[in-house]
Coordinates of C-alpha atoms in Angstrom, one line a residue:
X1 CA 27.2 16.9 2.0
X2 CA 30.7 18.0 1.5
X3 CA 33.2 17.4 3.6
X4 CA 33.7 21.2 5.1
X5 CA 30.3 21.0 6.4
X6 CA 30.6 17.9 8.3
X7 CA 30.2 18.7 12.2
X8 CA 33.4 17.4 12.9
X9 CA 36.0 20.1 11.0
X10 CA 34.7 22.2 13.9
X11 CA 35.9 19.3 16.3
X12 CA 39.6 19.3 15.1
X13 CA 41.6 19.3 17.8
X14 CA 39.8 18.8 21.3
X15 CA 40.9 15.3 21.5
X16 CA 37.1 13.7 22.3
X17 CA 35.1 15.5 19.6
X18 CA 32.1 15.7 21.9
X19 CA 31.7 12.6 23.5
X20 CA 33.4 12.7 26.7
X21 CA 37.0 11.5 28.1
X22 CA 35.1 9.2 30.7
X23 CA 32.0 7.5 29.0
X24 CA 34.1 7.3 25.5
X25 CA 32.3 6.7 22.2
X26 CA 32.3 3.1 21.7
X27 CA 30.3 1.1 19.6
X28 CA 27.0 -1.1 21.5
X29 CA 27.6 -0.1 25.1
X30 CA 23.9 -1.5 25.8
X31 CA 23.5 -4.2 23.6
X32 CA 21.8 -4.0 20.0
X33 CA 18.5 -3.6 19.8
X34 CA 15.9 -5.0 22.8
X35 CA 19.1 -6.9 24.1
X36 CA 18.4 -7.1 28.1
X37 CA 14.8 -6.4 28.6
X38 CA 14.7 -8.9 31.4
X39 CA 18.2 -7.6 32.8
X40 CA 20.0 -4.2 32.1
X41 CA 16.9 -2.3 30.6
X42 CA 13.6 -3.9 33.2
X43 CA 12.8 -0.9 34.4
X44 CA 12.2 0.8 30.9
X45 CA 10.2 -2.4 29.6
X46 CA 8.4 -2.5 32.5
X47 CA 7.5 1.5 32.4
X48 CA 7.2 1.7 28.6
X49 CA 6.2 -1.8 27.5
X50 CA 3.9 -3.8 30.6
X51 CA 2.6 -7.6 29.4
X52 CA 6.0 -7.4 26.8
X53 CA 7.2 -10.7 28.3
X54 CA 5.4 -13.9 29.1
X55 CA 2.3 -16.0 28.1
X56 CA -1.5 -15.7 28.2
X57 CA -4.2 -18.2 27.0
X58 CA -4.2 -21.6 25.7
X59 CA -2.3 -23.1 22.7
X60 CA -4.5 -24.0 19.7
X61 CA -2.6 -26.9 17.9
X62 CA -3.2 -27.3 14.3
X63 CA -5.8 -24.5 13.9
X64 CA -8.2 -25.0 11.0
X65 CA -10.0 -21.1 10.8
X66 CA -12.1 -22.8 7.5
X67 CA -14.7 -24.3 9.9
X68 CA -15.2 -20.6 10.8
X69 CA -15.5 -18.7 8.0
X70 CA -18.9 -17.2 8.1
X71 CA -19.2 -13.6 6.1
X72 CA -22.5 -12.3 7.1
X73 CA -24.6 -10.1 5.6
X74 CA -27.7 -8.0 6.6
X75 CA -30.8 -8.2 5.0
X76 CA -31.3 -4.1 4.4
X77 CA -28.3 -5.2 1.7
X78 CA -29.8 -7.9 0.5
X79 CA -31.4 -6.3 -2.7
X80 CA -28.0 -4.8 -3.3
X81 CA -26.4 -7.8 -4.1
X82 CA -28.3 -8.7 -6.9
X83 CA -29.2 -5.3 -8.1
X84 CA -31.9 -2.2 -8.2
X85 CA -33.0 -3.3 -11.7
X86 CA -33.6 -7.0 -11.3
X87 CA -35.5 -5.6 -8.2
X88 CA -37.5 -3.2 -10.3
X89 CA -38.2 -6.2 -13.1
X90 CA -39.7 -9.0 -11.1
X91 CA -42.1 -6.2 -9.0
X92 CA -45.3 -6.8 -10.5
X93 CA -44.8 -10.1 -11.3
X94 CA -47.0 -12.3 -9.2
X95 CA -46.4 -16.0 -10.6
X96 CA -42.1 -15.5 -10.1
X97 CA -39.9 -14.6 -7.4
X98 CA -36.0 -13.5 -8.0
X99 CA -33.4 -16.4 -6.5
X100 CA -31.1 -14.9 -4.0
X101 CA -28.0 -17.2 -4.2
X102 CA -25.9 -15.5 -1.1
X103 CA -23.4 -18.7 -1.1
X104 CA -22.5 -17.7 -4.8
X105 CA -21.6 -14.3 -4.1
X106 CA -19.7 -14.7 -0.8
X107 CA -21.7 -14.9 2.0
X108 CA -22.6 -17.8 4.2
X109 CA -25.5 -16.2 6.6
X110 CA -28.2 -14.2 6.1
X111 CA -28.9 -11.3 9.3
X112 CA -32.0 -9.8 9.6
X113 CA -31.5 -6.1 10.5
X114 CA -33.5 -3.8 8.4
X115 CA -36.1 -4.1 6.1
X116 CA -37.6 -5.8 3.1
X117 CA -39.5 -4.1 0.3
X118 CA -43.3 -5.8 0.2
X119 CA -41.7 -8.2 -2.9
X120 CA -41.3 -11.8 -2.5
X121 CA -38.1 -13.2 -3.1
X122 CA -36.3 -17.0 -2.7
X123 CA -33.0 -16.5 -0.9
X124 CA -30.5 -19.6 -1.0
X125 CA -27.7 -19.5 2.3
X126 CA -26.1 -22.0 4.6
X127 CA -27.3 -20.1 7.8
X128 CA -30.4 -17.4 8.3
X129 CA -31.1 -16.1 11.7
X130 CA -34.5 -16.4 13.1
X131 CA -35.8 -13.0 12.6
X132 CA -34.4 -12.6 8.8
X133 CA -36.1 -15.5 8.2
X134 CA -39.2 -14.3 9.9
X135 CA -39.2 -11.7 7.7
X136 CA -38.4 -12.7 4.5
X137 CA -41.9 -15.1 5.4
X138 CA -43.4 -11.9 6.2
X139 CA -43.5 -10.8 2.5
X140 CA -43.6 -13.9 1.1
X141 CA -40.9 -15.3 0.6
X142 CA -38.4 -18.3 1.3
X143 CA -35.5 -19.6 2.8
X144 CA -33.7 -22.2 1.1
X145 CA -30.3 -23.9 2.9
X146 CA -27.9 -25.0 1.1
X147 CA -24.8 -26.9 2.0

């Protein structure tokens, strides 16, 4: 912006450009930034910004979140993992059944809401819940843990 259209040319001359003889325009009069929370500014943190200071809970020392990664996964998604067409391959095959291997494709437990198509099918997981495996033995086929 050029300098004739700054605010200030219009200021020229009335000695505190706008900011007041009393107050004056100093720098950090409050502080910088959230500077005084607990002192000069509680009643805005306290109005604005309740629970901002202090503690709640217990410390966790040295968490390890591995032992507690489960993904999950449904079993009305269960076909969709592998495919529609190796679905559509082993359906009137009676002597085979299509292996399932959940751990190989990311997901630890097996959930059982939904439904399975009347088609056998091994399915390998860590965990299965007791209704998908109720009825993945419902159409025949089986639950296989793995480590």
């Amino acid at each position: 912006m050029p300098t004739r259209l700054h605010k200030n040319r219009k200021k020229r001359g009335h000695v505190s450009a706008g900011h007041g003889r009393i107050g004056k325009h100093r720098k950090h009069q409050s502080g910088r930034g959230n500077a005084g929370g607990q002192h000069h500014h509680r009643i805005l943190m306290d109005k604005y910004h309740p629970g901002y200071f202090g503690k709640v809970g217990m410390r966790y020392f040295h968490k390890t979140t591995n032992k507690d990664f489960c993904p999950t996964l449904n079993l009305d998604k269960l076909w969709s993992v592998v495919g529609e067409e190796t679905r559509l391959q082993y359906k009137d095959k009676t002597d085979v059944a299509p292996v399932i291997d959940l751990t190989q494709k990311g997901y630890f437990k097996l959930l059982g809401r939904g439904s399975l198509p009347k088609q056998p099918v091994i399915v390998k997981a860590r965990f299965f819940s007791k209704c998908a495996e109720r009825k993945i033995k419902s159409v025949g086929g089986a639950c296989v843990l793995t480590a």
